[in-house]
PDB file of C-alpha atoms in Angstrom:
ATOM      1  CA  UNK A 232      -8.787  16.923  -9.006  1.00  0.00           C
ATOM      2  CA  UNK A 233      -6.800  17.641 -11.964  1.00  0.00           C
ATOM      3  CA  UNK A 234      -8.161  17.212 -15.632  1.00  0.00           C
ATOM      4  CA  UNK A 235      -5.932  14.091 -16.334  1.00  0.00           C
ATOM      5  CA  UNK A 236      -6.502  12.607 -12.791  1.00  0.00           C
ATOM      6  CA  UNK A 237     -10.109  13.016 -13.478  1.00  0.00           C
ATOM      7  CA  UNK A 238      -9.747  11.269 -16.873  1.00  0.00           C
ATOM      8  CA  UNK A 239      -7.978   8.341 -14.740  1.00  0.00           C
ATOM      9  CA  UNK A 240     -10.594   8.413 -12.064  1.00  0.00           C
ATOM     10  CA  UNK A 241     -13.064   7.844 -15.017  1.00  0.00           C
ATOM     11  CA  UNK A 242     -11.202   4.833 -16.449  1.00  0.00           C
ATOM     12  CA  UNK A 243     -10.737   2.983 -12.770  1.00  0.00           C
ATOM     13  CA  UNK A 244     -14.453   3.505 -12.152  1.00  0.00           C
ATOM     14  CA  UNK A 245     -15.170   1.712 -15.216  1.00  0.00           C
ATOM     15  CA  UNK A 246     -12.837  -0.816 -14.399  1.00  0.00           C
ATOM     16  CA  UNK A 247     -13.917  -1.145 -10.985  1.00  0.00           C
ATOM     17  CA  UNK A 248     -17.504  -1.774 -11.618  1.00  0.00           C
ATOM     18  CA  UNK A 249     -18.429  -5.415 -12.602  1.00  0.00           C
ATOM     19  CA  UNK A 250     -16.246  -6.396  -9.456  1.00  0.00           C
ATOM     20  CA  UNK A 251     -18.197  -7.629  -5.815  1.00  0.00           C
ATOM     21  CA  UNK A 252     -14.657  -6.503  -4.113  1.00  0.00           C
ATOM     22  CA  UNK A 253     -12.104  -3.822  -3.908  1.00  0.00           C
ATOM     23  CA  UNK A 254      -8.854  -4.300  -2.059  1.00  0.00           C
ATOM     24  CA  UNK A 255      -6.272  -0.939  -2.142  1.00  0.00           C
ATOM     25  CA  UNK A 256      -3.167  -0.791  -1.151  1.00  0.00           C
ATOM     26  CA  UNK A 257      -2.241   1.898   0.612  1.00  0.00           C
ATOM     27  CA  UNK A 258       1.459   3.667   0.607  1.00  0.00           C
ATOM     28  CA  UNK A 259       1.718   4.845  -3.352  1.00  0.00           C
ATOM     29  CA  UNK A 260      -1.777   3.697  -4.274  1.00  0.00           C
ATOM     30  CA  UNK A 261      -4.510   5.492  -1.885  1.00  0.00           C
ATOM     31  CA  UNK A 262      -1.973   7.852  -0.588  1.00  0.00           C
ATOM     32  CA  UNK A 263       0.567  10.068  -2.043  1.00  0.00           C
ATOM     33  CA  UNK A 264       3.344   9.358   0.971  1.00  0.00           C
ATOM     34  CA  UNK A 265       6.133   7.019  -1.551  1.00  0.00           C
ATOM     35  CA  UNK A 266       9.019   9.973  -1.105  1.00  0.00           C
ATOM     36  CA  UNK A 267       8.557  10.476   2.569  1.00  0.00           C
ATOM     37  CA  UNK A 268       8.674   6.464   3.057  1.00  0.00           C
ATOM     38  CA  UNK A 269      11.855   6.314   1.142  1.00  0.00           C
ATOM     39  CA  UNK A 270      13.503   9.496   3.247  1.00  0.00           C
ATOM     40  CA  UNK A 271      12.530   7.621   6.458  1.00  0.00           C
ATOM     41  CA  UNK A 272      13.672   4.706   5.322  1.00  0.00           C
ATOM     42  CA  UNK A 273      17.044   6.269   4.195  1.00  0.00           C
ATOM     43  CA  UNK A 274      17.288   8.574   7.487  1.00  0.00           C
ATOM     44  CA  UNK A 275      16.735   5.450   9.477  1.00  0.00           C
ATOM     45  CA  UNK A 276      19.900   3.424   7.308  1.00  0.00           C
ATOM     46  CA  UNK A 277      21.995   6.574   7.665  1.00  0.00           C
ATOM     47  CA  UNK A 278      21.676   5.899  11.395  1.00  0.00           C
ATOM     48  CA  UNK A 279      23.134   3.015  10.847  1.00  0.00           C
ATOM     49  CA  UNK A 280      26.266   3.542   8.791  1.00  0.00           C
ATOM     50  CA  UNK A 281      24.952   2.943   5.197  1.00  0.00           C
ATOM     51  CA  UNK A 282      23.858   5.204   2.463  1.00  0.00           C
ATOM     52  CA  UNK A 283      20.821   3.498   1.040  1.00  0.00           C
ATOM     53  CA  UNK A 284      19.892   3.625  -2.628  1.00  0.00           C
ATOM     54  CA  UNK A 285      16.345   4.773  -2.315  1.00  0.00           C
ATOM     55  CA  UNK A 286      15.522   2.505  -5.716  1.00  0.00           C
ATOM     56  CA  UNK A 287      16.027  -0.312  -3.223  1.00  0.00           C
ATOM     57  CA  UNK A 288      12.318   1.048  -1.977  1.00  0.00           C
ATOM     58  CA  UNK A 289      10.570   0.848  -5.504  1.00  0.00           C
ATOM     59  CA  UNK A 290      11.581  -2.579  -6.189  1.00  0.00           C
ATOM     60  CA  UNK A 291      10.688  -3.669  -2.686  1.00  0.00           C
ATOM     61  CA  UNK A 292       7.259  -1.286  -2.685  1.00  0.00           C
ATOM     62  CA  UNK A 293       4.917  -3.589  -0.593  1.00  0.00           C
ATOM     63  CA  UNK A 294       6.723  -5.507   1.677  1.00  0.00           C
ATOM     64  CA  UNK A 295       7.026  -5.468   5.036  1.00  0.00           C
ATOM     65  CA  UNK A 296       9.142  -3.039   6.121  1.00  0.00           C
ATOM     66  CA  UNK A 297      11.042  -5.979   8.407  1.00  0.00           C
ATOM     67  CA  UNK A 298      11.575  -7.642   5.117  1.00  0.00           C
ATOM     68  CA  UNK A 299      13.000  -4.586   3.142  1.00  0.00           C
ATOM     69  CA  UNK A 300      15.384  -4.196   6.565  1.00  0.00           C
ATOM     70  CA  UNK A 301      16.411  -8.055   5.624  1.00  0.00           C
ATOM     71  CA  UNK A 302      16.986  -6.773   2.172  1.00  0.00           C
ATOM     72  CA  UNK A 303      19.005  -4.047   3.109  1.00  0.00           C
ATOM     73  CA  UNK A 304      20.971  -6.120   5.321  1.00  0.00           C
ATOM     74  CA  UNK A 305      21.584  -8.547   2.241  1.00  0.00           C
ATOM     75  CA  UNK A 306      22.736  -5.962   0.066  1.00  0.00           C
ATOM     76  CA  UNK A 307      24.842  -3.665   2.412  1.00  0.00           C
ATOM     77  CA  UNK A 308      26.356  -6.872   3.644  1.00  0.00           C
ATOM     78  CA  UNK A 309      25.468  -5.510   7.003  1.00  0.00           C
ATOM     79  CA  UNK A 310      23.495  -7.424  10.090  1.00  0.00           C
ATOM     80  CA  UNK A 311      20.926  -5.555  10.893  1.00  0.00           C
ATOM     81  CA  UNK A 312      18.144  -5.954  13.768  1.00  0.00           C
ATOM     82  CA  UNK A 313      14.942  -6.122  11.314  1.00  0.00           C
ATOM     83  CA  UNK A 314      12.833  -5.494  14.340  1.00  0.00           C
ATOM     84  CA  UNK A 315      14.524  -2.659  15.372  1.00  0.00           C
ATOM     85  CA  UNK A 316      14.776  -0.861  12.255  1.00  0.00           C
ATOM     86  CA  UNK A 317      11.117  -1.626  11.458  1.00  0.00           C
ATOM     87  CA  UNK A 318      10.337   0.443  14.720  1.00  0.00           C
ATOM     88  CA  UNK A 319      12.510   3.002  13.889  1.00  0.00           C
ATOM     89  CA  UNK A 320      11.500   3.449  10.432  1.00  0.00           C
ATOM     90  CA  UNK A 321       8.214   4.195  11.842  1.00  0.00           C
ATOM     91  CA  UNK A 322       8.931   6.646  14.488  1.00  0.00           C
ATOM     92  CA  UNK A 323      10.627   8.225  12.036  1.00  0.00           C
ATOM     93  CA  UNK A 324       7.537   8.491   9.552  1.00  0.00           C
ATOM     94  CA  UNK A 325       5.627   8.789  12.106  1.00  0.00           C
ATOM     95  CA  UNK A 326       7.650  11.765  13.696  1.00  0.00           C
ATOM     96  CA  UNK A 327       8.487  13.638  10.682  1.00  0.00           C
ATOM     97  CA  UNK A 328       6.183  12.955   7.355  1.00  0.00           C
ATOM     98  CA  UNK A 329       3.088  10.901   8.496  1.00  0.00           C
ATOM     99  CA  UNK A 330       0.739  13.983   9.156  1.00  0.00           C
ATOM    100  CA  UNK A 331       1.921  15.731   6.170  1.00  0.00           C
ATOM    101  CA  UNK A 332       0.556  12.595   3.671  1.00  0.00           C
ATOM    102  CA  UNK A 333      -2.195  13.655   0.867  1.00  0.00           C
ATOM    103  CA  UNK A 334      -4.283  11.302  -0.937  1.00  0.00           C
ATOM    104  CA  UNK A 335      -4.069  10.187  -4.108  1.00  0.00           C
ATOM    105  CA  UNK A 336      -7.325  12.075  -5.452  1.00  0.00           C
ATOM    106  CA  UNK A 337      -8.616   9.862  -7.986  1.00  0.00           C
ATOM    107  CA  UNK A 338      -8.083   6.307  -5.936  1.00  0.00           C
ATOM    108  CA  UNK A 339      -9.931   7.614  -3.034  1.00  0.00           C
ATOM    109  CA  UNK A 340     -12.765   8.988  -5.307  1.00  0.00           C
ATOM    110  CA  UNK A 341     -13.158   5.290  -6.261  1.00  0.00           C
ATOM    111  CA  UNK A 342     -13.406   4.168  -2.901  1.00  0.00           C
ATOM    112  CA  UNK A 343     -15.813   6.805  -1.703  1.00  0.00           C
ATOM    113  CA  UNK A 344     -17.840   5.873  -4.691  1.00  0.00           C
ATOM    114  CA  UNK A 345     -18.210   2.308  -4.231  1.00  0.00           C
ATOM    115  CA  UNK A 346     -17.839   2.284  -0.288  1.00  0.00           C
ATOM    116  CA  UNK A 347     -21.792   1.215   0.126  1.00  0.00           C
ATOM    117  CA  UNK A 348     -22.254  -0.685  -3.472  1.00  0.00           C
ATOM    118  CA  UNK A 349     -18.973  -2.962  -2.819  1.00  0.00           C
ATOM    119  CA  UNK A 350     -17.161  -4.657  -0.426  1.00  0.00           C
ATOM    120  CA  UNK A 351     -13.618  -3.140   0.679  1.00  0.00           C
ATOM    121  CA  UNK A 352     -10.337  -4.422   2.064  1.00  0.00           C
ATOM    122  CA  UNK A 353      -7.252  -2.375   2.465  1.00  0.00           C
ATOM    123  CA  UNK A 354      -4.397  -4.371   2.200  1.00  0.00           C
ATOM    124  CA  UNK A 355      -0.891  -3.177   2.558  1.00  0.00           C
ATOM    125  CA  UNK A 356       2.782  -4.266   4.035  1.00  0.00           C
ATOM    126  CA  UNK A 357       2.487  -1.531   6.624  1.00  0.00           C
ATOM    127  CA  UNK A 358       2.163  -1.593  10.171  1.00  0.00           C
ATOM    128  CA  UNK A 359      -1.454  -1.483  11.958  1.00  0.00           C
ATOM    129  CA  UNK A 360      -0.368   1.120  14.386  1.00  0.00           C
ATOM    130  CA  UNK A 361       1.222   3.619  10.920  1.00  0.00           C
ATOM    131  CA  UNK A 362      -1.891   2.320   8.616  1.00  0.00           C
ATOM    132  CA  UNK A 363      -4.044   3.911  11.101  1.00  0.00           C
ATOM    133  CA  UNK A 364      -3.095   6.997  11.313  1.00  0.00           C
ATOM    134  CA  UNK A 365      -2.021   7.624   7.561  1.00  0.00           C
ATOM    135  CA  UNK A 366      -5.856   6.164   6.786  1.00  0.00           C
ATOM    136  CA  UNK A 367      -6.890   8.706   9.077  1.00  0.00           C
ATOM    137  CA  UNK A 368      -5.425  11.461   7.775  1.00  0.00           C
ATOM    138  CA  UNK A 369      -6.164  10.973   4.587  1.00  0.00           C
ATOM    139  CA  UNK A 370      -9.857  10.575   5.616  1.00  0.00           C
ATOM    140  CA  UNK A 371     -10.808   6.872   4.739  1.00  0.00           C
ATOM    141  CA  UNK A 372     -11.275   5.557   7.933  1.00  0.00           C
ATOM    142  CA  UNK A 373     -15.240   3.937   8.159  1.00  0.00           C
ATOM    143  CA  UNK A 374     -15.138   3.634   4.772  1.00  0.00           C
ATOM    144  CA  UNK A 375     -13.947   0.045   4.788  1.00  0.00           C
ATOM    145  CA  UNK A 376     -14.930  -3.721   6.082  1.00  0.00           C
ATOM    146  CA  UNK A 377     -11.298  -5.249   6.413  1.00  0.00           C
ATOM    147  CA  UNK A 378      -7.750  -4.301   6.812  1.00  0.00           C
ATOM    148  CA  UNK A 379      -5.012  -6.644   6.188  1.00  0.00           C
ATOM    149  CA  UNK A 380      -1.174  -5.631   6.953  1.00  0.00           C
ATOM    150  CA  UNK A 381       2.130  -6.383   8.154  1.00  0.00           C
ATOM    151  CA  UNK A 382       1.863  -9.334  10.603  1.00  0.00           C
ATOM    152  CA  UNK A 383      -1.539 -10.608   9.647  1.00  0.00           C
ATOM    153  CA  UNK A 384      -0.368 -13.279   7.403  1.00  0.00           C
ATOM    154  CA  UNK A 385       2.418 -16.263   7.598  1.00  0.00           C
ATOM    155  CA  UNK A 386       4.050 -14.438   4.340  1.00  0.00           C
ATOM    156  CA  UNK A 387       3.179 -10.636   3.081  1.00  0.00           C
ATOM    157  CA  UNK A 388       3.107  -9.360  -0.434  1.00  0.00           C
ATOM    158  CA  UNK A 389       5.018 -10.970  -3.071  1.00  0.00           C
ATOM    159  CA  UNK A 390       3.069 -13.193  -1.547  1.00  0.00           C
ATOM    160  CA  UNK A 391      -0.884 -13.767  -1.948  1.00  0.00           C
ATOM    161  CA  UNK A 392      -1.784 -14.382   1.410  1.00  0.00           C
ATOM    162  CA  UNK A 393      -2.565 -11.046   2.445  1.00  0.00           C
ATOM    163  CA  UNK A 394      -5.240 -10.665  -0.947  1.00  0.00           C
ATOM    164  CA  UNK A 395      -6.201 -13.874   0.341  1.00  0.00           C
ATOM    165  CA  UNK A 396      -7.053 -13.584   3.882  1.00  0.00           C
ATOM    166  CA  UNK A 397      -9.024 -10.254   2.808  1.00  0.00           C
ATOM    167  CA  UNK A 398     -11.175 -11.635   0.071  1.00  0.00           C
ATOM    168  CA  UNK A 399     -11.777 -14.589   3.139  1.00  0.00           C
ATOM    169  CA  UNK A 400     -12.549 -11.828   5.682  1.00  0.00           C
ATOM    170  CA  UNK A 401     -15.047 -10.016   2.960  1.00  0.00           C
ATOM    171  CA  UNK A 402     -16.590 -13.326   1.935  1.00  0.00           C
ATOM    172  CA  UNK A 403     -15.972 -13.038  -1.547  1.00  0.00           C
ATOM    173  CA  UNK A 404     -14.157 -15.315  -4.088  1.00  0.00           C
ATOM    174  CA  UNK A 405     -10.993 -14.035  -5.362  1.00  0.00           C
ATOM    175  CA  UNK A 406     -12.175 -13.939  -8.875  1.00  0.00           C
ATOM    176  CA  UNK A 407     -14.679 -11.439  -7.966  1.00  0.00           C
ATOM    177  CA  UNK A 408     -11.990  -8.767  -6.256  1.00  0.00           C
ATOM    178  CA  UNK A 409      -9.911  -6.140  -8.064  1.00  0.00           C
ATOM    179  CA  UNK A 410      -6.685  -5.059  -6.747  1.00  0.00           C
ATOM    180  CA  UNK A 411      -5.508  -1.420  -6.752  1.00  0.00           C
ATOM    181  CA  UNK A 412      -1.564  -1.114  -6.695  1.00  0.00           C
ATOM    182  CA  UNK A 413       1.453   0.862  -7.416  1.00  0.00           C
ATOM    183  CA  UNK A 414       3.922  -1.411  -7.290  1.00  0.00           C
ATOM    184  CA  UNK A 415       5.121  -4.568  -8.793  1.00  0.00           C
ATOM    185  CA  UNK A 416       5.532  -7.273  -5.894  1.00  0.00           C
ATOM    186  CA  UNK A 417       1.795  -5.994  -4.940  1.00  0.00           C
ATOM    187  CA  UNK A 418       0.519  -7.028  -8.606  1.00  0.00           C
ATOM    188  CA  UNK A 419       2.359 -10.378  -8.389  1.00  0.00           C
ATOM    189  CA  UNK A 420       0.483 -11.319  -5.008  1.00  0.00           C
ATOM    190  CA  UNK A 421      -2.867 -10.203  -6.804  1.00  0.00           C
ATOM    191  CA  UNK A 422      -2.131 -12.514  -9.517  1.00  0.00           C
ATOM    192  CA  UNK A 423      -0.919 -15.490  -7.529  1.00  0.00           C
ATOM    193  CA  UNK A 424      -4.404 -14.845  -5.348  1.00  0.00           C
ATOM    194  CA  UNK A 425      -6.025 -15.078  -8.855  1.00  0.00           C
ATOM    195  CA  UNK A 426      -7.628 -11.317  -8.778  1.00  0.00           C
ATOM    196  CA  UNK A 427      -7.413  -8.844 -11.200  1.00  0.00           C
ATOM    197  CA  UNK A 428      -5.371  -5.569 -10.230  1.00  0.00           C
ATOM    198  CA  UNK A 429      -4.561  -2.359 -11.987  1.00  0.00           C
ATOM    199  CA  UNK A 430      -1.676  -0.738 -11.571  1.00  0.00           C
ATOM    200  CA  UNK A 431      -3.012   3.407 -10.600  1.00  0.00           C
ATOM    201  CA  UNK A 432       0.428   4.364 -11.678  1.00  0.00           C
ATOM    202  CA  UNK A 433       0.395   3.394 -14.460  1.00  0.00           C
ATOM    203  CA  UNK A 434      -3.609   4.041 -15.589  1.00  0.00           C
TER     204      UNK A 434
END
């Protein structure tokens, strides 16, 4: 761990401390794998004809990827198969990036810390079958009671039904969980669930 990132891992562990639950997201936030989403996602929109603005990815950071495929479709004017570009966004990340993901040092210290003094939920806009592996490899697995993603809920992050269903599934009120996040519609959906969040991008 760098000096600065240990600075930051100082700060969220003093943030983290008075709360009974911690819920991380994962892509951005627990691991370091933001550039290799957007290149699968643009790889898998070259496949289909368009040339995809990877800011498209930042602004939707979060959702499910069947939802960002809905978006592209809304901005490229194009009708695409959300299912079918879901699944091959995956394979894609899957294929070409997923083993090569790193964690972000100084949110996984925080959940190694507090792993056996705390309750944690991972909750992301990913895929089960993807979360898995990328939680493997970044060596997380065991270390958490719940895990919340794509499919699991009605509605996914803007939304707060995912933060929801977690602090339901850890047994712990809302008020008592903080939310770890990198990206804006994921801080929206902690604050519509009532939770604090920090942003680890921005500590």
């Amino acid at each position: 761990m760098t000096p600065e990132n240990y600075q930051k891992y100082l700060r969220l562990k003093e943030l983290a401390n008075p709360y009974k639950a911690l819920l991380f997201d994962v892509d951005g936030t627990l691991a370091d794998n933001m550039l290799a989403h957007k290149a699968a996602y643009v790889a898998t929109a070259k496949e289909h004809g368009i040339i995809l603005n990877p800011d498209l990815i930042d602004e939707t950071a979060g959702w499910p990827t069947i939802a960002v495929a809905d978006e592209i479709s809304n901005r490229y004017n194009v009708s695409l198969d959300k299912y079918d570009f879901a699944k091959r966004k995956s394979s894609i990340f899957i294929e070409q990036f997923i083993q090569k993901t790193k964690p972000v040092d100084f949110v996984r210290q925080i959940l190694y810390d507090f792993s056996e003094s705390r309750k944690i939920g991972i909750v992301s806009g990913g895929t089960r079958s993807t979360l898995n592996i990328t939680l493997e490899v970044i060596q997380v697995v065991g270390k958490y009671e719940t895990l919340v993603c794509a499919g699991d809920t009605p509605e996914g992050k803007p939304s707060p039904q995912p933060f929801l269903l977690a602090a339901k599934q850890l047994e712990v009120d809302p008020t008592e969980c903080l939310v770890f996040e990198d990206g804006d519609p994921g801080v929206q959906a902690a604050i519509s669930a009532g939770m604090s969040w920090v942003r680890i991008d921005q500590i």
